[in-house]
Amino acid sequence: MDTRDEAPVISRDEYDQLLKKLNDAMRENVKLARQLRASENRNAIIELNAATQLNLNRTITTEKQKQEMYTKLLLESCPDIIFVFDEKLKFLLCTHSISTIIPAKEIPLLQGRDLDFIVERYHPAAFTEELTATIKSIAIERDHSRTEKKLEVSTEKNQYEVNILSFHKEADVFAGVLVVMHDITALFQAKDEAELANRTKSDFLANMSHEIRTPMNAIIGLLDSIGHEPLTPRQQNFLFNIKKSSDSLLAIINDVLDFSKIEAGKLTLSDANFDLHSLLHNLQYLMSGIAEAKDLHFSFEISENLPKHIIGDENRIRQIINNIVTNAIKYTPAGSVQFRAYVDNEMLCFDITDTGIGIKEEDIDKLFLPFEQLDLRKNKNVIGTGLGLVITERICTAMKGSISIKSVYGKGSTFFIRLPLRVGILCEEDNAEQDIQFGSTPHAKVLVVDD
């Protein structure tokens, strides 16, 4: 007989209840495990967020301290005087340079004060009526776009260049006015010193040139006298070259002397009645001889409406025409030079056209600069100071006239001279004179007498 214990026998209902309890316990276990994991993750996230926020706060604090340090450094070290006003023109901040116009001890008291109070209380010399009015106008306009205005103000000791700007918040909302005052006193002093040095230089050149011109005239006069003595062909050749060099040197000296007078503000203009036709007739003979020596065709065209007598500076008008026509002949290797004189719209007009080398468009602006000579390689045999056109332009300006140019490089140029016309009075001796005929004139010798 088997004596082993037999397993207890349970009913089917009891088995199903036990199985249900086991399944419920397993589900509860899974649920508790899930809740436990979620709780641990949440705690970790909270700890991570706390650490991140702490680091972020530290970074923000550090950057804020840096900005404050840099702002303080800027306000303390910036040499410009800078005011910042809000939209109601109440003072916000400024650079420490403000102490040059407002006592340093008063600066902390400016906070929240409006513009009118500052001006009335401290009377800063740099805040002129114009400057104050400009600041207010920008605040009143409240333009959505960036507004900037510039002006200059002077005090007893300083000169300032002032920039007044509006600034805005997001969406172009007007936020206030920025005033930047830059001290340009040193610049003005340097300018005055440069002008003084330039006047001193011009005075020196004028005196020196005059002293040189006097003996040069004597040398040229003596050379003319020697030319009347019997000389060998060799001696005549020597004399010719000496005379030519002396004339060139005298022309250079005259240019330097005229330019020095102009730079020193000593250019004077006479105002007299003179015979314009006679002046042009003499220039025609002189210029035709120079052109003939280069085998150039030279023509003079004088309009019928050109008055015989005008009022002005005869010598300076002669100098203007002589400079331009001589230049035209000098820079025209072959072809022709044409001179036209006429009246247009109450202006005395002289047009000089040549078929010479022309001028490049980018070089035209250099024509009226002192000591400039264009195409030096192409014209290396041309002698000059580069002052003729400068002097001509300055004389035209002094006469309230103008000079301009149109040119095609390689084909030629036309100079246009315009001077205010003032008709003169006929003299009694003019009635006995015959009308002067202009046109193609044969070469003739002319004596030119200078002081």
Short mmCIF file of C-alpha atoms in Angstrom, two decimals:
data_model
loop_
_atom_site.label_atom_id
_atom_site.label_comp_id
_atom_site.label_asym_id
_atom_site.label_seq_id
_atom_site.Cartn_x
_atom_site.Cartn_y
_atom_site.Cartn_z
CA MET A 1 0.00 0.00 0.00
CA ASP A 2 1.44 3.43 -1.09
CA THR A 3 1.84 5.64 1.96
CA ARG A 4 2.84 8.91 0.18
CA ASP A 5 0.69 12.01 0.94
CA GLU A 6 -1.71 12.81 -1.80
CA ALA A 7 -2.15 16.46 -3.06
CA PRO A 8 -5.19 18.17 -1.74
CA VAL A 9 -7.97 18.23 -4.17
CA ILE A 10 -9.62 21.68 -4.88
CA SER A 11 -12.66 22.38 -6.83
CA ARG A 12 -12.78 24.14 -10.15
CA ASP A 13 -14.26 27.29 -8.63
CA GLU A 14 -11.53 27.48 -6.03
CA TYR A 15 -8.87 27.12 -8.78
CA ASP A 16 -10.38 29.93 -10.89
CA GLN A 17 -10.47 32.29 -7.88
CA LEU A 18 -6.82 31.58 -7.06
CA LEU A 19 -5.80 32.17 -10.68
CA LYS A 20 -7.70 35.48 -10.75
CA LYS A 21 -5.95 36.67 -7.59
CA LEU A 22 -2.56 35.75 -9.10
CA ASN A 23 -3.28 37.69 -12.29
CA ASP A 24 -4.50 40.72 -10.32
CA ALA A 25 -1.35 40.63 -8.24
CA MET A 26 0.85 40.48 -11.35
CA ARG A 27 -0.98 43.43 -12.94
CA GLU A 28 -0.64 45.42 -9.73
CA ASN A 29 3.05 44.61 -9.64
CA VAL A 30 3.53 45.88 -13.24
CA LYS A 31 1.56 49.04 -12.43
CA LEU A 32 3.62 49.71 -9.32
CA ALA A 33 6.85 49.10 -11.27
CA ARG A 34 5.73 51.57 -13.98
CA GLN A 35 4.83 54.19 -11.39
CA LEU A 36 8.16 53.68 -9.70
CA ARG A 37 10.08 54.21 -12.95
CA ALA A 38 8.03 57.33 -13.79
CA SER A 39 8.70 58.76 -10.36
CA GLU A 40 12.44 58.19 -10.70
CA ASN A 41 12.49 59.82 -14.20
CA ARG A 42 10.52 62.79 -12.94
CA ASN A 43 12.88 63.33 -10.07
CA ALA A 44 15.86 63.10 -12.44
CA ILE A 45 14.27 65.61 -14.83
CA ILE A 46 13.53 67.98 -11.98
CA GLU A 47 17.11 67.75 -10.80
CA LEU A 48 18.38 68.26 -14.39
CA ASN A 49 16.11 71.29 -14.95
CA ALA A 50 17.24 72.81 -11.68
CA ALA A 51 20.91 72.40 -12.64
CA THR A 52 20.30 73.81 -16.15
CA GLN A 53 18.38 76.79 -14.78
CA LEU A 54 21.15 77.46 -12.28
CA ASN A 55 23.79 77.41 -15.01
CA LEU A 56 21.62 79.61 -17.23
CA ASN A 57 21.12 82.13 -14.43
CA ARG A 58 24.85 82.19 -13.78
CA THR A 59 25.54 82.78 -17.51
CA ILE A 60 22.94 85.56 -17.72
CA THR A 61 24.37 87.20 -14.61
CA THR A 62 27.92 86.98 -16.01
CA GLU A 63 26.88 88.43 -19.39
CA LYS A 64 24.91 91.18 -17.68
CA GLN A 65 27.95 92.06 -15.57
CA LYS A 66 30.10 92.13 -18.71
CA GLN A 67 27.66 94.42 -20.49
CA GLU A 68 27.50 96.72 -17.49
CA MET A 69 31.30 96.75 -17.31
CA TYR A 70 31.67 97.51 -21.02
CA THR A 71 28.94 100.17 -20.87
CA LYS A 72 30.65 101.79 -17.90
CA LEU A 73 34.01 101.62 -19.68
CA LEU A 74 32.47 103.17 -22.80
CA LEU A 75 30.80 105.98 -20.88
CA GLU A 76 33.99 106.71 -18.91
CA SER A 77 36.50 106.54 -21.77
CA CYS A 78 34.60 107.82 -24.84
CA PRO A 79 36.08 111.21 -25.82
CA ASP A 80 32.82 112.34 -27.44
CA ILE A 81 30.12 114.04 -25.41
CA ILE A 82 27.04 111.80 -25.66
CA PHE A 83 23.57 112.56 -24.26
CA VAL A 84 20.69 110.08 -24.33
CA PHE A 85 17.14 111.42 -23.81
CA ASP A 86 13.95 109.33 -23.69
CA GLU A 87 10.83 109.93 -25.78
CA LYS A 88 9.80 112.78 -23.42
CA LEU A 89 13.30 114.31 -23.63
CA LYS A 90 14.15 113.31 -20.09
CA PHE A 91 17.81 112.59 -19.40
CA LEU A 92 18.81 108.88 -19.31
CA LEU A 93 22.62 108.68 -19.41
CA CYS A 94 25.74 110.37 -20.76
CA THR A 95 29.48 109.92 -21.21
CA HIS A 96 31.86 111.31 -18.60
CA SER A 97 33.15 113.77 -21.26
CA ILE A 98 30.07 115.84 -20.46
CA SER A 99 32.13 117.31 -17.61
CA THR A 100 33.71 119.64 -20.20
CA ILE A 101 30.39 121.51 -20.51
CA ILE A 102 28.60 120.64 -17.21
CA PRO A 103 30.31 120.45 -13.76
CA ALA A 104 31.20 116.82 -12.92
CA LYS A 105 29.56 117.00 -9.47
CA GLU A 106 26.24 117.90 -11.08
CA ILE A 107 26.14 114.91 -13.44
CA PRO A 108 24.43 112.50 -10.95
CA LEU A 109 21.67 115.09 -10.51
CA LEU A 110 20.72 115.02 -14.22
CA GLN A 111 18.86 111.70 -14.03
CA GLY A 112 15.20 112.18 -14.96
CA ARG A 113 15.62 115.89 -15.71
CA ASP A 114 14.25 117.17 -18.99
CA LEU A 115 16.17 119.04 -21.69
CA ASP A 116 14.77 122.48 -20.82
CA PHE A 117 15.74 122.09 -17.17
CA ILE A 118 19.33 121.14 -18.09
CA VAL A 119 19.70 124.10 -20.45
CA GLU A 120 18.15 126.61 -18.03
CA ARG A 121 19.99 125.29 -14.96
CA TYR A 122 23.50 124.73 -16.33
CA HIS A 123 23.64 126.89 -19.48
CA PRO A 124 26.00 124.52 -21.36
CA ALA A 125 27.63 126.72 -24.01
CA ALA A 126 27.50 123.94 -26.60
CA PHE A 127 23.69 123.74 -26.33
CA THR A 128 22.91 126.65 -28.60
CA GLU A 129 19.36 127.65 -29.52
CA GLU A 130 19.76 125.90 -32.87
CA LEU A 131 20.94 122.65 -31.25
CA THR A 132 18.16 122.66 -28.63
CA ALA A 133 15.54 123.40 -31.27
CA THR A 134 16.83 120.56 -33.47
CA ILE A 135 16.63 118.04 -30.61
CA LYS A 136 13.05 119.09 -29.87
CA SER A 137 12.04 118.92 -33.53
CA ILE A 138 13.19 115.29 -33.76
CA ALA A 139 11.23 114.43 -30.61
CA ILE A 140 8.12 116.16 -31.96
CA GLU A 141 8.31 114.53 -35.40
CA ARG A 142 8.73 111.00 -33.91
CA ASP A 143 9.50 109.69 -37.38
CA HIS A 144 9.24 105.92 -37.74
CA SER A 145 12.44 105.86 -39.79
CA ARG A 146 15.88 106.70 -38.47
CA THR A 147 16.32 110.48 -38.40
CA GLU A 148 19.75 112.09 -38.31
CA LYS A 149 20.68 115.77 -38.41
CA LYS A 150 24.12 117.38 -38.34
CA LEU A 151 25.31 120.82 -37.36
CA GLU A 152 28.32 122.61 -35.87
CA VAL A 153 28.40 124.62 -32.66
CA SER A 154 31.13 126.82 -31.19
CA THR A 155 32.02 127.81 -27.66
CA GLU A 156 34.72 130.19 -26.50
CA LYS A 157 37.27 127.37 -26.40
CA ASN A 158 35.93 124.56 -28.55
CA GLN A 159 34.31 123.72 -31.86
CA TYR A 160 31.94 120.72 -32.03
CA GLU A 161 30.46 118.66 -34.82
CA VAL A 162 27.08 117.44 -33.55
CA ASN A 163 25.07 114.42 -34.74
CA ILE A 164 21.47 114.22 -33.49
CA LEU A 165 19.74 110.88 -34.03
CA SER A 166 16.41 109.33 -33.16
CA PHE A 167 16.34 105.74 -31.89
CA HIS A 168 13.47 103.27 -31.77
CA LYS A 169 12.24 100.16 -29.96
CA GLU A 170 10.73 97.17 -31.72
CA ALA A 171 8.04 97.88 -34.33
CA ASP A 172 9.64 101.28 -34.97
CA VAL A 173 8.30 102.76 -31.75
CA PHE A 174 10.06 106.08 -31.04
CA ALA A 175 12.22 105.68 -27.91
CA GLY A 176 14.25 108.87 -27.67
CA VAL A 177 17.05 111.07 -29.00
CA LEU A 178 20.79 110.49 -29.06
CA VAL A 179 23.11 113.54 -29.16
CA VAL A 180 26.77 112.96 -30.09
CA MET A 181 29.14 115.93 -29.86
CA HIS A 182 32.57 115.41 -31.44
CA ASP A 183 35.28 117.96 -30.59
CA ILE A 184 36.89 119.21 -33.81
CA THR A 185 38.83 122.08 -32.23
CA ALA A 186 42.18 120.50 -33.08
CA LEU A 187 41.05 120.02 -36.67
CA PHE A 188 40.10 123.67 -36.98
CA GLN A 189 43.40 124.76 -35.45
CA ALA A 190 45.29 122.53 -37.89
CA LYS A 191 43.28 124.02 -40.74
CA ASP A 192 44.09 127.56 -39.61
CA GLU A 193 47.78 126.66 -39.28
CA ALA A 194 47.78 125.07 -42.75
CA GLU A 195 46.13 128.15 -44.24
CA LEU A 196 48.68 130.39 -42.50
CA ALA A 197 51.54 128.23 -43.79
CA ASN A 198 50.04 128.34 -47.27
CA ARG A 199 49.73 132.13 -47.17
CA THR A 200 53.32 132.39 -45.94
CA LYS A 201 54.47 130.15 -48.78
CA SER A 202 52.49 132.15 -51.32
CA ASP A 203 53.90 135.45 -50.00
CA PHE A 204 57.41 134.03 -50.24
CA LEU A 205 56.87 132.79 -53.80
CA ALA A 206 55.37 136.11 -54.82
CA ASN A 207 58.32 138.07 -53.44
CA MET A 208 60.89 135.64 -54.79
CA SER A 209 59.30 135.48 -58.25
CA HIS A 210 59.16 139.27 -58.45
CA GLU A 211 62.81 139.56 -57.47
CA ILE A 212 63.78 137.02 -60.16
CA ARG A 213 61.59 138.57 -62.85
CA THR A 214 63.22 141.99 -62.59
CA PRO A 215 66.75 140.82 -63.55
CA MET A 216 65.28 138.44 -66.15
CA ASN A 217 63.63 141.36 -67.93
CA ALA A 218 66.98 143.13 -67.93
CA ILE A 219 68.70 140.05 -69.41
CA ILE A 220 66.10 139.75 -72.16
CA GLY A 221 66.41 143.47 -72.92
CA LEU A 222 70.20 143.17 -73.21
CA LEU A 223 69.85 140.13 -75.49
CA ASP A 224 67.58 142.16 -77.77
CA SER A 225 70.21 144.92 -77.87
CA ILE A 226 72.99 142.46 -78.70
CA GLY A 227 70.82 141.11 -81.52
CA HIS A 228 71.24 144.42 -83.32
CA GLU A 229 75.06 144.11 -83.27
CA PRO A 230 76.99 142.40 -86.11
CA LEU A 231 77.37 138.72 -85.14
CA THR A 232 78.69 135.59 -86.77
CA PRO A 233 76.14 132.87 -87.62
CA ARG A 234 77.47 130.82 -84.70
CA GLN A 235 77.00 133.74 -82.31
CA GLN A 236 73.51 134.41 -83.68
CA ASN A 237 72.58 130.77 -83.01
CA PHE A 238 73.87 131.04 -79.46
CA LEU A 239 71.97 134.28 -78.97
CA PHE A 240 68.77 132.76 -80.35
CA ASN A 241 68.91 129.81 -77.95
CA ILE A 242 69.72 132.07 -74.99
CA LYS A 243 66.81 134.34 -75.90
CA LYS A 244 64.44 131.38 -76.28
CA SER A 245 65.47 129.93 -72.91
CA SER A 246 65.14 133.33 -71.26
CA ASP A 247 61.64 133.79 -72.64
CA SER A 248 60.64 130.32 -71.37
CA LEU A 249 62.10 131.04 -67.96
CA LEU A 250 60.31 134.39 -67.77
CA ALA A 251 57.01 132.72 -68.69
CA ILE A 252 57.49 130.21 -65.86
CA ILE A 253 58.34 132.99 -63.42
CA ASN A 254 55.25 134.94 -64.48
CA ASP A 255 53.05 131.87 -63.91
CA VAL A 256 54.50 131.29 -60.45
CA LEU A 257 54.10 134.98 -59.60
CA ASP A 258 50.47 135.05 -60.74
CA PHE A 259 49.64 131.82 -58.94
CA SER A 260 51.29 133.08 -55.76
CA LYS A 261 49.25 136.27 -55.90
CA ILE A 262 46.06 134.27 -56.36
CA GLU A 263 46.89 131.88 -53.48
CA ALA A 264 47.78 134.82 -51.23
CA GLY A 265 44.46 136.50 -52.07
CA LYS A 266 46.26 139.42 -53.72
CA LEU A 267 44.77 139.07 -57.21
CA THR A 268 43.39 142.48 -58.17
CA LEU A 269 41.20 143.30 -61.15
CA SER A 270 40.99 146.67 -62.82
CA ASP A 271 37.69 148.05 -64.04
CA ALA A 272 38.25 150.24 -67.07
CA ASN A 273 36.79 150.98 -70.47
CA PHE A 274 38.97 149.47 -73.26
CA ASP A 275 38.93 148.57 -76.94
CA LEU A 276 38.16 144.83 -77.16
CA HIS A 277 38.55 144.73 -80.95
CA SER A 278 42.06 146.19 -80.70
CA LEU A 279 43.01 143.61 -78.05
CA LEU A 280 41.76 140.74 -80.24
CA HIS A 281 43.47 142.17 -83.31
CA ASN A 282 46.85 142.23 -81.52
CA LEU A 283 46.36 138.69 -80.22
CA GLN A 284 45.43 137.55 -83.72
CA TYR A 285 48.74 138.74 -85.14
CA LEU A 286 50.73 137.28 -82.26
CA MET A 287 49.01 133.86 -82.23
CA SER A 288 49.02 133.50 -86.02
CA GLY A 289 52.81 133.85 -85.98
CA ILE A 290 53.15 131.10 -83.35
CA ALA A 291 50.76 128.82 -85.26
CA GLU A 292 52.54 129.46 -88.56
CA ALA A 293 55.83 128.34 -87.00
CA LYS A 294 54.19 124.93 -86.40
CA ASP A 295 52.48 124.83 -89.84
CA LEU A 296 49.04 125.00 -88.23
CA HIS A 297 46.01 126.66 -89.79
CA PHE A 298 44.84 129.42 -87.44
CA SER A 299 41.56 131.29 -87.79
CA PHE A 300 39.90 134.13 -85.89
CA GLU A 301 36.12 134.46 -86.07
CA ILE A 302 34.56 137.58 -84.52
CA SER A 303 30.79 137.94 -84.34
CA GLU A 304 29.13 141.09 -85.61
CA ASN A 305 27.34 141.53 -82.28
CA LEU A 306 30.64 141.82 -80.38
CA PRO A 307 30.84 145.36 -78.91
CA LYS A 308 33.94 147.35 -79.72
CA HIS A 309 34.42 148.63 -76.18
CA ILE A 310 33.76 146.81 -72.94
CA ILE A 311 34.43 147.49 -69.26
CA GLY A 312 36.78 145.15 -67.41
CA ASP A 313 40.41 144.20 -66.89
CA GLU A 314 42.06 144.36 -70.32
CA ASN A 315 45.31 142.67 -69.24
CA ARG A 316 43.58 139.76 -67.51
CA ILE A 317 41.25 139.11 -70.46
CA ARG A 318 44.30 139.16 -72.73
CA GLN A 319 45.99 136.69 -70.36
CA ILE A 320 42.98 134.34 -70.40
CA ILE A 321 42.79 134.22 -74.20
CA ASN A 322 46.57 134.03 -74.59
CA ASN A 323 46.86 131.09 -72.14
CA ILE A 324 44.15 129.00 -73.80
CA VAL A 325 45.11 129.73 -77.42
CA THR A 326 48.82 129.17 -76.69
CA ASN A 327 47.97 125.84 -75.04
CA ALA A 328 45.84 124.83 -78.01
CA ILE A 329 48.73 125.53 -80.39
CA LYS A 330 51.25 123.84 -78.07
CA TYR A 331 49.29 120.59 -77.87
CA THR A 332 48.23 120.43 -81.53
CA PRO A 333 50.92 118.62 -83.55
CA ALA A 334 49.06 119.12 -86.85
CA GLY A 335 45.77 120.49 -88.12
CA SER A 336 44.15 123.69 -87.00
CA VAL A 337 43.24 126.00 -84.14
CA GLN A 338 40.11 128.12 -84.27
CA PHE A 339 39.15 131.11 -82.11
CA ARG A 340 35.60 132.47 -81.92
CA ALA A 341 34.38 135.55 -80.03
CA TYR A 342 30.69 136.40 -79.71
CA VAL A 343 27.99 137.53 -77.30
CA ASP A 344 25.33 135.14 -75.99
CA ASN A 345 22.74 135.84 -73.30
CA GLU A 346 24.62 138.93 -72.04
CA MET A 347 27.83 136.92 -71.70
CA LEU A 348 31.11 137.57 -73.51
CA CYS A 349 31.99 134.20 -75.07
CA PHE A 350 35.34 132.90 -76.33
CA ASP A 351 35.51 129.39 -77.87
CA ILE A 352 38.91 127.88 -78.72
CA THR A 353 38.84 124.64 -80.74
CA ASP A 354 41.86 122.56 -81.75
CA THR A 355 42.53 119.29 -83.54
CA GLY A 356 45.20 118.32 -81.03
CA ILE A 357 45.83 115.33 -78.79
CA GLY A 358 42.61 115.70 -76.81
CA ILE A 359 42.08 114.79 -73.17
CA LYS A 360 40.89 111.55 -71.61
CA GLU A 361 37.56 111.88 -69.81
CA GLU A 362 39.03 110.75 -66.47
CA ASP A 363 41.75 113.44 -66.77
CA ILE A 364 39.49 116.44 -67.42
CA ASP A 365 39.01 117.14 -63.69
CA LYS A 366 42.80 117.31 -63.26
CA LEU A 367 43.16 120.15 -65.77
CA PHE A 368 42.49 122.87 -63.23
CA LEU A 369 44.66 121.41 -60.45
CA PRO A 370 47.96 123.20 -59.67
CA PHE A 371 51.15 121.74 -61.20
CA GLU A 372 49.26 119.03 -63.13
CA GLN A 373 50.39 118.16 -66.66
CA LEU A 374 48.63 115.39 -68.55
CA ASP A 375 50.16 112.94 -71.02
CA LEU A 376 53.69 113.74 -69.87
CA ARG A 377 55.19 110.87 -71.85
CA LYS A 378 53.40 111.96 -74.99
CA ASN A 379 54.38 115.61 -74.49
CA LYS A 380 57.81 115.29 -72.90
CA ASN A 381 59.14 118.11 -75.10
CA VAL A 382 56.46 120.55 -73.89
CA ILE A 383 57.82 122.93 -71.26
CA GLY A 384 55.57 124.48 -68.62
CA THR A 385 54.64 124.73 -64.97
CA GLY A 386 51.17 123.24 -65.17
CA LEU A 387 49.79 126.52 -63.79
CA GLY A 388 48.42 128.20 -66.93
CA LEU A 389 44.96 126.64 -66.81
CA VAL A 390 44.76 127.00 -63.03
CA ILE A 391 45.52 130.70 -63.29
CA THR A 392 43.03 131.09 -66.13
CA GLU A 393 40.30 129.33 -64.17
CA ARG A 394 40.96 131.45 -61.05
CA ILE A 395 40.88 134.69 -63.07
CA CYS A 396 37.60 133.65 -64.75
CA THR A 397 36.11 132.89 -61.33
CA ALA A 398 37.30 136.24 -59.94
CA MET A 399 35.54 137.90 -62.89
CA LYS A 400 32.37 135.95 -61.97
CA GLY A 401 32.74 133.96 -65.17
CA SER A 402 33.60 130.36 -65.99
CA ILE A 403 35.72 128.08 -68.15
CA SER A 404 34.74 124.58 -69.27
CA ILE A 405 35.94 121.99 -71.78
CA LYS A 406 34.71 119.30 -74.12
CA SER A 407 37.28 116.91 -75.49
CA VAL A 408 37.65 113.68 -77.45
CA TYR A 409 40.92 111.91 -76.75
CA GLY A 410 43.06 111.79 -79.87
CA LYS A 411 40.82 114.16 -81.84
CA GLY A 412 40.90 117.54 -80.13
CA SER A 413 39.33 119.84 -77.57
CA THR A 414 37.16 122.93 -77.24
CA PHE A 415 37.49 125.37 -74.35
CA PHE A 416 34.50 127.58 -73.53
CA ILE A 417 35.17 130.86 -71.70
CA ARG A 418 32.23 132.86 -70.41
CA LEU A 419 32.59 136.32 -68.83
CA PRO A 420 29.88 138.79 -67.80
CA LEU A 421 29.46 141.41 -70.53
CA ARG A 422 29.53 145.09 -69.65
CA VAL A 423 29.43 147.26 -72.76
CA GLY A 424 31.82 150.21 -72.73
CA ILE A 425 31.71 153.69 -74.24
CA LEU A 426 33.15 154.68 -77.62
CA CYS A 427 36.07 157.10 -77.47
CA GLU A 428 36.30 160.15 -79.75
CA GLU A 429 39.36 158.83 -81.58
CA ASP A 430 37.44 155.69 -82.56
CA ASN A 431 35.41 157.66 -85.09
CA ALA A 432 38.53 158.26 -87.15
CA GLU A 433 39.65 154.62 -87.05
CA GLN A 434 38.78 152.15 -89.77
CA ASP A 435 36.96 148.98 -88.85
CA ILE A 436 39.37 146.16 -88.06
CA GLN A 437 38.97 143.14 -90.32
CA PHE A 438 39.56 139.74 -88.73
CA GLY A 439 40.24 136.47 -90.50
CA SER A 440 43.32 134.71 -91.82
CA THR A 441 46.18 137.12 -91.16
CA PRO A 442 49.71 136.75 -92.52
CA HIS A 443 52.55 136.44 -90.03
CA ALA A 444 53.77 139.73 -88.65
CA LYS A 445 56.35 140.64 -85.99
CA VAL A 446 54.96 142.15 -82.82
CA LEU A 447 56.81 143.95 -80.01
CA VAL A 448 55.51 143.01 -76.56
CA VAL A 449 56.63 145.28 -73.72
CA ASP A 450 56.47 144.00 -70.11
CA ASP A 451 57.37 145.68 -66.82
#
